[in-house]
Amino acid sequence: MIPTTTWLQKYAQFLRILFPVLITQIALSLISFFDTNMSSHFSPEDLAGVAIGSSLWIPIQAGLSGILVAVTPIVSHLIGGNKRRDVNFNVYQGLLLSIVIALIVLAIGALLVKPILGAMNLETRVHDVALYFLMALSTGIVPLFAYTVLVLRGYIDALGQTRYSMMITLCSLPINVGLNFLLIFGQWGFPRLGGVGAGVASAITYWCLLIIAVIVVRKAEPFREDQLLSRWYAPSGSKWRELLKIGVPMGFAIFFETAVFAGVTLLMSRYDTLTIAAHQAAQNFASTLYMLPLSICTALTIVVGYEVGAGRLKDARQYSKLGIGTALLLSICTAVILLLFRYQVSALYSSDPVLIELIAHFMIFASFYQLSDAIATPVQGALRGYKDVNPAFFLTFLSYWIIGLPSGYILATYTTWGAYGYWIGLSIGLACGAVTLLARLLWVQRKAGSSHHSATKQWST
């Protein structure tokens, strides 16, 4: 990354960082997309089982990844402040922390997964697929945290080398699709595992990604001067505290946002298997579209963190406006496209006319809450660039769990909307989150500008 002076230069640099991040996020989301899509063609029960398993796992993965996302703003600030010599130590500590977190998750999951699934009113086949899908997926948790959820990847992106993340992650698609084909459907002599095969395929894919990433950061020219992983460091309590101080609020904010969707899926277990499958299919496609604002969120964390670290607060504000405006424009386009082609999209998930009709109805509601996501998600990225993370935790909890989910439950239980009521509640919660987070960003920018002005004035005096 380089300092910029004009809006055109900023937008060009922003797009150079954003485009590879977007391709990377889409590639990562396509792992889940192909798991769901290919399982749906095996049987509705396997689709529902993968849906339940994913709904239990994704909020935990996303929340814990938020802790490790702290690597990105930390490295961005170091680069902006010309302290690159400290990068190796910070990334190494992030890797150590990721391994510890992964082991803790494995231990807790071994104790809780069976009781949780046992307490749900699931058909036997759906229950078994969900259980063994999660068990298979758990074997890939260590590489998932070490690269895929932003320790090594966060380091690469924070240097502005997002095209490397893109190329590494693109390698995952043929690996994942090929393994799904072999393991879900039992091709070429491999066992016919159904939805469970999707979990095995994803775990193997995560290990492949980690191996490729380690080779790249050790050998590629942009990273050689950092000599990453060239020496061992003892665990640093102070550095772990810094990572956790920034990362834990970010993790909770991400957890509350993703867990509310998982909570809806779990609450919908009282409906029939076709409704669960339709909800999951629509949610899966909406999650793929969510990669647009999520990518802009990541890009904003990088560029805003770089400018704040260098003390260029005006440039940080301009990048924030560019990012949020771009996200809103793109979300309007995708919402219109989804409304117009919802039946064609639904047909990607099933050939059953009844299931296609159900999915298409859910797609209508999915198109609306994208608009709120287009504001709330990039705003969180800008706030992370300022290292302002604690308020987002409270605002997301309030918006999604105090307003959104209860509204959805009331609409689903006490009105004729039924299962669709949950999606209306989600839209309400996301809208509240967008408004409150944007207000927080404006306050942070004004405060940062005033503090910088006072410090500059005092130094001049």
Coordinates of N, CA, C and O in Angstrom, one line a residue, residues 262-418:
A262 N -28.2 -18.8 12.8 CA -28.2 -20.2 13.2 C -29.3 -20.4 14.2 O -29.9 -21.5 14.2
G263 N -29.6 -19.5 15.1 CA -30.7 -19.6 16.0 C -32.0 -19.8 15.3 O -32.8 -20.6 15.7
V264 N -32.2 -19.0 14.2 CA -33.4 -19.2 13.4 C -33.5 -20.6 12.9 O -34.6 -21.2 12.9
T265 N -32.4 -21.1 12.3 CA -32.4 -22.4 11.7 C -32.8 -23.5 12.8 O -33.6 -24.4 12.6
L266 N -32.2 -23.3 14.0 CA -32.5 -24.3 15.1 C -34.0 -24.1 15.5 O -34.6 -25.2 15.8
L267 N -34.5 -22.9 15.6 CA -35.9 -22.7 16.0 C -36.8 -23.3 15.0 O -37.9 -23.8 15.3
M268 N -36.4 -23.3 13.7 CA -37.2 -23.8 12.6 C -37.2 -25.4 12.6 O -37.8 -26.0 11.7
S269 N -36.5 -26.0 13.5 CA -36.5 -27.5 13.5 C -37.9 -28.0 13.9 O -38.1 -29.2 13.6
R270 N -38.8 -27.2 14.3 CA -40.1 -27.6 14.6 C -41.0 -27.7 13.3 O -42.1 -28.3 13.3
Y271 N -40.4 -27.2 12.2 CA -41.1 -27.3 10.9 C -40.7 -28.6 10.3 O -39.8 -29.3 10.7
D272 N -41.3 -28.9 9.1 CA -41.0 -30.2 8.4 C -39.6 -30.1 7.7 O -39.1 -29.0 7.6
T273 N -39.1 -31.2 7.3 CA -37.8 -31.3 6.7 C -37.7 -30.4 5.4 O -36.7 -29.8 5.2
L274 N -38.7 -30.3 4.6 CA -38.7 -29.5 3.4 C -38.5 -28.1 3.7 O -37.8 -27.3 3.0
T275 N -39.2 -27.6 4.7 CA -39.1 -26.2 5.1 C -37.7 -25.9 5.6 O -37.1 -24.8 5.3
I276 N -37.1 -26.8 6.4 CA -35.8 -26.6 6.9 C -34.8 -26.5 5.7 O -33.9 -25.7 5.7
A277 N -35.0 -27.5 4.8 CA -34.1 -27.5 3.6 C -34.2 -26.3 2.8 O -33.2 -25.7 2.3
A278 N -35.4 -25.8 2.6 CA -35.6 -24.6 1.8 C -35.0 -23.4 2.5 O -34.4 -22.5 1.8
H279 N -35.2 -23.2 3.8 CA -34.6 -22.2 4.5 C -33.1 -22.2 4.4 O -32.5 -21.2 4.2
Q280 N -32.5 -23.4 4.5 CA -31.1 -23.5 4.5 C -30.5 -23.2 3.1 O -29.5 -22.5 3.0
A281 N -31.2 -23.6 2.1 CA -30.8 -23.3 0.7 C -30.8 -21.8 0.5 O -29.9 -21.2 -0.1
A282 N -31.9 -21.1 0.9 CA -32.0 -19.7 0.7 C -30.9 -18.9 1.5 O -30.3 -18.0 1.0
Q283 N -30.7 -19.4 2.7 CA -29.7 -18.8 3.6 C -28.3 -19.0 3.0 O -27.5 -18.1 3.1
N284 N -28.1 -20.2 2.5 CA -26.8 -20.5 1.9 C -26.5 -19.5 0.7 O -25.4 -19.0 0.6
F285 N -27.5 -19.3 -0.1 CA -27.2 -18.4 -1.3 C -27.1 -17.0 -0.8 O -26.2 -16.2 -1.3
A286 N -27.9 -16.6 0.2 CA -27.7 -15.2 0.8 C -26.4 -15.0 1.4 O -25.8 -13.9 1.3
S287 N -25.9 -16.1 2.0 CA -24.5 -16.0 2.6 C -23.5 -15.8 1.6 O -22.5 -15.1 1.8
T288 N -23.7 -16.4 0.4 CA -22.7 -16.2 -0.7 C -22.7 -14.8 -1.2 O -21.7 -14.2 -1.4
L289 N -23.9 -14.2 -1.3 CA -24.0 -12.8 -1.7 C -23.4 -11.8 -0.6 O -22.9 -10.8 -0.9
Y290 N -23.5 -12.3 0.7 CA -23.0 -11.5 1.8 C -21.5 -11.3 1.7 O -20.9 -10.5 2.3
M291 N -20.8 -12.1 0.8 CA -19.4 -12.0 0.6 C -19.0 -10.6 0.1 O -17.9 -10.1 0.2
L292 N -20.0 -9.9 -0.6 CA -19.7 -8.6 -1.1 C -19.5 -7.6 0.0 O -18.4 -7.0 0.1
P293 N -20.4 -7.4 0.9 CA -20.2 -6.4 2.0 C -19.1 -6.9 3.0 O -18.3 -6.1 3.5
L294 N -18.9 -8.3 3.1 CA -17.9 -8.8 4.0 C -16.5 -8.5 3.4 O -15.6 -8.2 4.2
S295 N -16.4 -8.6 2.1 CA -15.1 -8.3 1.5 C -14.7 -6.8 1.6 O -13.6 -6.5 1.9
I296 N -15.7 -6.0 1.5 CA -15.5 -4.5 1.7 C -15.2 -4.2 3.1 O -14.3 -3.4 3.4
C297 N -15.8 -5.0 4.0 CA -15.4 -4.8 5.5 C -13.9 -5.1 5.7 O -13.2 -4.4 6.3
T298 N -13.4 -6.2 5.1 CA -12.0 -6.6 5.3 C -11.1 -5.6 4.6 O -10.1 -5.2 5.2
A299 N -11.5 -5.1 3.4 CA -10.7 -4.1 2.7 C -10.6 -2.8 3.5 O -9.6 -2.1 3.6
L300 N -11.7 -2.4 4.1 CA -11.8 -1.2 4.9 C -10.9 -1.3 6.1 O -10.2 -0.3 6.6
T301 N -10.9 -2.5 6.8 CA -10.0 -2.7 8.0 C -8.6 -2.4 7.6 O -7.8 -1.8 8.3
I302 N -8.2 -2.9 6.4 CA -6.8 -2.8 5.9 C -6.5 -1.3 5.6 O -5.5 -0.8 6.2
V303 N -7.3 -0.7 4.8 CA -6.9 0.7 4.4 C -7.1 1.7 5.5 O -6.3 2.6 5.6
V304 N -8.2 1.6 6.2 CA -8.4 2.5 7.3 C -7.4 2.3 8.4 O -6.8 3.3 8.9
G305 N -7.0 1.1 8.7 CA -6.0 0.8 9.7 C -4.7 1.4 9.3 O -3.9 1.9 10.1
Y306 N -4.3 1.2 8.0 CA -3.1 1.8 7.5 C -3.0 3.3 7.6 O -2.0 3.9 8.0
E307 N -4.1 4.0 7.3 CA -4.1 5.4 7.3 C -4.2 5.9 8.8 O -3.5 6.9 9.1
V308 N -4.9 5.3 9.6 CA -4.9 5.7 11.0 C -3.6 5.5 11.7 O -3.1 6.3 12.4
G309 N -2.9 4.3 11.4 CA -1.6 4.1 11.9 C -0.6 5.1 11.5 O 0.4 5.4 12.2
A310 N -0.8 5.7 10.3 CA 0.1 6.8 9.8 C -0.3 8.2 10.2 O 0.3 9.1 9.9
G311 N -1.5 8.3 10.9 CA -2.0 9.6 11.4 C -2.7 10.4 10.3 O -3.0 11.6 10.5
R312 N -3.1 9.7 9.2 CA -3.8 10.5 8.1 C -5.3 10.2 8.3 O -5.9 9.4 7.6
L313 N -5.9 10.9 9.2 CA -7.3 10.7 9.6 C -8.3 11.1 8.5 O -9.4 10.5 8.3
K314 N -8.0 12.2 7.7 CA -8.9 12.6 6.6 C -8.9 11.5 5.6 O -10.0 11.2 5.1
D315 N -7.8 10.9 5.3 CA -7.8 9.8 4.3 C -8.6 8.6 4.8 O -9.3 7.9 4.0
A316 N -8.5 8.3 6.1 CA -9.3 7.2 6.7 C -10.8 7.4 6.5 O -11.5 6.5 6.2
R317 N -11.2 8.7 6.7 CA -12.6 9.0 6.6 C -13.1 8.8 5.1 O -14.2 8.3 4.8
Q318 N -12.2 9.3 4.2 CA -12.6 9.2 2.8 C -12.7 7.7 2.3 O -13.6 7.3 1.6
Y319 N -11.8 6.9 2.8 CA -11.9 5.4 2.5 C -13.2 4.8 3.0 O -13.8 4.0 2.4
S320 N -13.6 5.3 4.2 CA -14.8 4.8 4.8 C -16.0 5.1 3.9 O -16.9 4.2 3.7
K321 N -16.1 6.3 3.4 CA -17.2 6.7 2.6 C -17.2 5.9 1.3 O -18.2 5.5 0.8
L322 N -16.0 5.7 0.7 CA -15.9 5.0 -0.5 C -16.4 3.5 -0.3 O -17.1 3.0 -1.2
G323 N -16.0 2.9 0.8 CA -16.3 1.5 1.0 C -17.8 1.3 1.2 O -18.4 0.4 0.7
I324 N -18.4 2.2 2.1 CA -19.8 2.0 2.4 C -20.7 2.3 1.2 O -21.7 1.6 1.0
G325 N -20.3 3.3 0.5 CA -21.1 3.7 -0.7 C -21.0 2.6 -1.8 O -22.0 2.2 -2.4
T326 N -19.9 2.0 -1.9 CA -19.7 0.9 -2.9 C -20.6 -0.3 -2.5 O -21.3 -0.9 -3.3
A327 N -20.6 -0.6 -1.2 CA -21.3 -1.8 -0.7 C -22.8 -1.6 -0.9 O -23.5 -2.5 -1.3
L328 N -23.3 -0.4 -0.6 CA -24.7 -0.1 -0.8 C -25.2 -0.2 -2.2 O -26.2 -0.8 -2.5
L329 N -24.4 0.3 -3.1 CA -24.7 0.3 -4.6 C -24.7 -1.2 -5.1 O -25.7 -1.6 -5.8
L330 N -23.7 -2.0 -4.7 CA -23.7 -3.4 -5.1 C -24.9 -4.2 -4.5 O -25.4 -5.0 -5.2
S331 N -25.3 -3.9 -3.3 CA -26.3 -4.6 -2.6 C -27.7 -4.3 -3.3 O -28.5 -5.2 -3.4
I332 N -27.9 -3.1 -3.8 CA -29.1 -2.8 -4.5 C -29.2 -3.6 -5.8 O -30.2 -4.2 -6.1
C333 N -28.0 -3.7 -6.5 CA -28.0 -4.5 -7.7 C -28.3 -5.9 -7.5 O -29.1 -6.6 -8.2
T334 N -27.6 -6.5 -6.5 CA -27.8 -8.0 -6.2 C -29.2 -8.3 -5.7 O -29.8 -9.3 -6.0
A335 N -29.8 -7.3 -5.0 CA -31.2 -7.5 -4.5 C -32.2 -7.6 -5.6 O -33.1 -8.4 -5.7
V336 N -32.0 -6.7 -6.6 CA -32.9 -6.7 -7.8 C -32.7 -7.9 -8.6 O -33.7 -8.6 -9.0
I337 N -31.5 -8.3 -8.8 CA -31.2 -9.6 -9.6 C -31.8 -10.8 -8.9 O -32.4 -11.7 -9.5
L338 N -31.7 -10.9 -7.6 CA -32.2 -12.0 -6.8 C -33.8 -12.1 -6.9 O -34.3 -13.1 -7.1
L339 N -34.4 -10.9 -6.8 CA -35.9 -10.9 -7.0 C -36.3 -11.3 -8.4 O -37.3 -12.1 -8.5
L340 N -35.6 -10.9 -9.4 CA -36.0 -11.3 -10.7 C -35.7 -12.7 -11.1 O -36.5 -13.3 -11.9
F341 N -34.7 -13.3 -10.5 CA -34.2 -14.6 -10.9 C -34.3 -15.6 -9.8 O -33.5 -16.6 -9.8
R342 N -35.2 -15.4 -8.8 CA -35.2 -16.3 -7.6 C -35.5 -17.7 -8.0 O -35.0 -18.6 -7.3
Y343 N -36.4 -18.0 -9.0 CA -36.7 -19.4 -9.3 C -35.6 -20.1 -10.0 O -35.3 -21.3 -9.7
Q344 N -34.9 -19.4 -10.8 CA -33.7 -20.0 -11.4 C -32.6 -20.3 -10.4 O -32.0 -21.4 -10.5
V345 N -32.4 -19.4 -9.4 CA -31.5 -19.6 -8.4 C -31.9 -20.8 -7.5 O -31.1 -21.7 -7.1
S346 N -33.2 -20.9 -7.2 CA -33.7 -22.0 -6.4 C -33.5 -23.3 -7.0 O -33.3 -24.3 -6.4
A347 N -33.6 -23.4 -8.4 CA -33.5 -24.6 -9.1 C -32.0 -25.2 -9.0 O -31.8 -26.3 -9.3
L348 N -31.1 -24.3 -8.6 CA -29.7 -24.8 -8.4 C -29.6 -25.8 -7.2 O -28.7 -26.6 -7.2
Y349 N -30.6 -25.7 -6.3 CA -30.5 -26.5 -5.1 C -31.4 -27.8 -5.1 O -31.2 -28.7 -4.3
S350 N -32.3 -27.8 -6.1 CA -33.2 -29.0 -6.1 C -33.9 -29.1 -7.4 O -34.1 -28.1 -8.1
S351 N -34.3 -30.3 -7.7 CA -35.2 -30.5 -8.9 C -36.7 -30.7 -8.5 O -37.5 -30.9 -9.3
D352 N -36.9 -30.7 -7.2 CA -38.2 -31.0 -6.6 C -39.0 -29.7 -6.7 O -38.7 -28.7 -6.1
P353 N -40.1 -29.6 -7.5 CA -40.9 -28.4 -7.7 C -41.4 -27.8 -6.4 O -41.4 -26.6 -6.2
V354 N -41.8 -28.6 -5.4 CA -42.3 -28.1 -4.1 C -41.2 -27.4 -3.4 O -41.4 -26.3 -2.8
L355 N -40.0 -28.0 -3.3 CA -38.9 -27.4 -2.6 C -38.4 -26.2 -3.4 O -38.1 -25.2 -2.7
I356 N -38.4 -26.1 -4.7 CA -38.0 -24.9 -5.4 C -39.0 -23.8 -5.1 O -38.5 -22.6 -4.9
E357 N -40.3 -24.1 -5.0 CA -41.2 -23.0 -4.7 C -41.0 -22.4 -3.3 O -41.0 -21.2 -3.1
L358 N -40.7 -23.3 -2.3 CA -40.4 -22.9 -1.0 C -39.1 -22.0 -0.9 O -39.1 -20.9 -0.3
I359 N -38.1 -22.5 -1.6 CA -36.8 -21.7 -1.6 C -37.0 -20.3 -2.2 O -36.5 -19.3 -1.7
A360 N -37.8 -20.3 -3.3 CA -38.0 -19.0 -4.0 C -38.7 -18.0 -3.1 O -38.5 -16.8 -3.1
H361 N -39.7 -18.5 -2.2 CA -40.3 -17.6 -1.3 C -39.3 -17.0 -0.3 O -39.4 -15.8 0.1
F362 N -38.5 -17.9 0.2 CA -37.5 -17.4 1.2 C -36.5 -16.4 0.5 O -36.0 -15.5 1.2
M363 N -36.2 -16.6 -0.8 CA -35.3 -15.7 -1.5 C -35.9 -14.2 -1.5 O -35.1 -13.3 -1.5
I364 N -37.2 -14.1 -1.5 CA -37.8 -12.7 -1.5 C -37.3 -12.0 -0.3 O -36.9 -10.8 -0.4
F365 N -37.4 -12.6 0.9 CA -37.0 -12.0 2.1 C -35.5 -11.8 2.2 O -35.0 -10.8 2.7
A366 N -34.7 -12.7 1.6 CA -33.3 -12.6 1.6 C -32.8 -11.4 0.9 O -31.8 -10.8 1.2
S367 N -33.5 -11.0 -0.2 CA -33.1 -9.9 -1.0 C -33.2 -8.5 -0.2 O -32.5 -7.6 -0.5
F368 N -34.1 -8.5 0.8 CA -34.3 -7.2 1.5 C -33.3 -7.0 2.5 O -32.8 -5.8 2.7
Y369 N -32.9 -8.0 3.3 CA -32.0 -7.7 4.4 C -30.6 -7.5 3.9 O -29.7 -7.1 4.7
Q370 N -30.3 -7.7 2.6 CA -29.0 -7.4 2.1 C -28.7 -5.9 2.2 O -27.5 -5.5 2.3
L371 N -29.7 -5.1 2.0 CA -29.5 -3.6 2.1 C -28.9 -3.2 3.4 O -28.0 -2.3 3.5
S372 N -29.5 -3.7 4.5 CA -29.0 -3.4 5.8 C -27.5 -3.9 6.0 O -26.7 -3.3 6.6
D373 N -27.3 -5.1 5.5 CA -26.0 -5.7 5.6 C -24.9 -4.9 4.9 O -23.8 -4.8 5.3
A374 N -25.4 -4.2 3.8 CA -24.4 -3.4 3.0 C -23.9 -2.2 3.8 O -22.9 -1.6 3.4
I375 N -24.6 -1.8 4.8 CA -24.2 -0.7 5.7 C -23.5 -1.2 6.9 O -22.4 -0.8 7.2
A376 N -24.2 -2.1 7.6 CA -23.6 -2.6 8.9 C -22.3 -3.2 8.8 O -21.4 -3.0 9.6
T377 N -22.1 -4.1 7.8 CA -20.9 -4.9 7.8 C -19.6 -4.0 7.4 O -18.6 -4.1 8.1
P378 N -19.7 -3.2 6.3 CA -18.5 -2.3 6.1 C -18.2 -1.3 7.2 O -17.1 -1.0 7.4
V379 N -19.3 -0.9 7.9 CA -19.0 0.1 9.0 C -18.2 -0.6 10.1 O -17.3 0.0 10.7
Q380 N -18.5 -1.9 10.3 CA -17.7 -2.6 11.3 C -16.3 -2.8 10.9 O -15.3 -2.7 11.7
G381 N -16.0 -2.9 9.6 CA -14.7 -3.0 9.1 C -13.9 -1.7 9.3 O -12.8 -1.7 9.7
A382 N -14.6 -0.5 9.1 CA -14.0 0.8 9.3 C -13.7 1.0 10.8 O -12.6 1.5 11.2
L383 N -14.6 0.6 11.7 CA -14.4 0.7 13.1 C -13.2 -0.2 13.6 O -12.4 0.3 14.4
R384 N -13.0 -1.3 13.0 CA -11.9 -2.2 13.3 C -10.6 -1.5 12.9 O -9.5 -1.6 13.6
G385 N -10.6 -0.7 11.8 CA -9.5 0.0 11.4 C -9.0 1.1 12.4 O -7.9 1.4 12.5
Y386 N -10.0 1.6 13.1 CA -9.8 2.5 14.2 C -9.5 1.8 15.5 O -9.2 2.5 16.5
K387 N -9.5 0.5 15.5 CA -9.4 -0.3 16.7 C -10.5 0.0 17.7 O -10.3 -0.1 18.9
D388 N -11.6 0.4 17.2 CA -12.8 0.7 18.1 C -13.7 -0.5 17.9 O -14.5 -0.6 17.0
V389 N -13.7 -1.4 18.9 CA -14.4 -2.7 18.7 C -15.4 -3.0 19.8 O -16.3 -3.8 19.6
N390 N -15.2 -2.4 21.0 CA -16.1 -2.8 22.1 C -17.6 -2.4 21.9 O -18.5 -3.2 22.1
P391 N -17.9 -1.2 21.4 CA -19.3 -0.8 21.2 C -20.0 -1.7 20.2 O -21.2 -1.9 20.3
A392 N -19.3 -2.1 19.1 CA -19.9 -2.9 18.1 C -20.5 -4.2 18.7 O -21.5 -4.7 18.3
F393 N -19.8 -4.7 19.7 CA -20.3 -5.9 20.4 C -21.6 -5.7 21.1 O -22.6 -6.5 20.9
F394 N -21.8 -4.6 21.8 CA -23.1 -4.3 22.4 C -24.2 -4.0 21.4 O -25.3 -4.4 21.6
L395 N -23.8 -3.2 20.4 CA -24.8 -2.8 19.4 C -25.3 -4.0 18.6 O -26.5 -4.1 18.3
T396 N -24.4 -4.9 18.2 CA -24.9 -6.1 17.5 C -25.8 -7.0 18.4 O -26.8 -7.5 17.9
F397 N -25.4 -7.1 19.6 CA -26.2 -7.9 20.5 C -27.6 -7.3 20.7 O -28.6 -8.0 20.6
L398 N -27.7 -6.0 20.9 CA -29.0 -5.3 21.0 C -29.8 -5.5 19.8 O -31.0 -5.8 19.8
S399 N -29.2 -5.3 18.6 CA -30.0 -5.2 17.4 C -30.4 -6.6 17.0 O -31.6 -6.8 16.5
Y400 N -29.6 -7.6 17.1 CA -29.9 -8.9 16.6 C -30.7 -9.8 17.6 O -31.6 -10.5 17.2
W401 N -30.3 -9.7 18.8 CA -30.8 -10.6 19.8 C -31.9 -10.0 20.7 O -32.8 -10.8 21.1
I402 N -31.9 -8.7 20.9 CA -33.0 -8.1 21.7 C -34.1 -7.6 20.8 O -35.3 -7.6 21.2
I403 N -33.8 -7.2 19.6 CA -34.8 -6.7 18.7 C -35.1 -7.7 17.6 O -36.3 -8.1 17.4
G404 N -34.1 -8.2 16.8 CA -34.3 -9.0 15.6 C -35.0 -10.4 15.9 O -36.0 -10.7 15.4
L405 N -34.3 -11.2 16.7 CA -34.8 -12.6 16.9 C -36.1 -12.6 17.7 O -37.0 -13.4 17.2
P406 N -36.3 -11.8 18.7 CA -37.7 -11.8 19.3 C -38.8 -11.4 18.4 O -39.9 -12.0 18.4
S407 N -38.5 -10.4 17.5 CA -39.5 -10.0 16.5 C -39.8 -11.1 15.6 O -41.0 -11.3 15.3
G408 N -38.8 -11.8 15.1 CA -39.0 -13.0 14.3 C -39.8 -14.0 14.9 O -40.7 -14.6 14.3
Y409 N -39.5 -14.3 16.2 CA -40.3 -15.4 16.9 C -41.8 -15.0 17.0 O -42.6 -15.8 16.8
I410 N -42.0 -13.8 17.4 CA -43.4 -13.3 17.5 C -44.1 -13.4 16.2 O -45.3 -13.9 16.1
L411 N -43.5 -12.9 15.1 CA -44.1 -13.0 13.8 C -44.4 -14.4 13.3 O -45.4 -14.7 12.7
A412 N -43.4 -15.3 13.6 CA -43.5 -16.7 13.2 C -44.5 -17.5 14.0 O -45.2 -18.4 13.4
T413 N -44.7 -17.1 15.2 CA -45.6 -17.9 16.1 C -47.0 -17.4 16.2 O -47.9 -18.1 16.3
Y414 N -47.1 -16.0 16.1 CA -48.4 -15.4 16.4 C -49.1 -14.8 15.2 O -50.1 -14.1 15.3
T415 N -48.5 -14.9 14.0 CA -49.1 -14.4 12.8 C -49.1 -15.5 11.7 O -48.6 -16.6 11.9
T416 N -49.7 -15.2 10.6 CA -49.8 -16.1 9.5 C -48.6 -16.2 8.7 O -48.5 -17.0 7.7
W417 N -47.5 -15.5 9.0 CA -46.3 -15.5 8.3 C -45.6 -16.8 8.4 O -44.8 -17.3 7.6
G418 N -45.8 -17.5 9.6 CA -45.1 -18.8 9.8 C -43.6 -18.7 9.8 O -43.0 -17.7 10.3

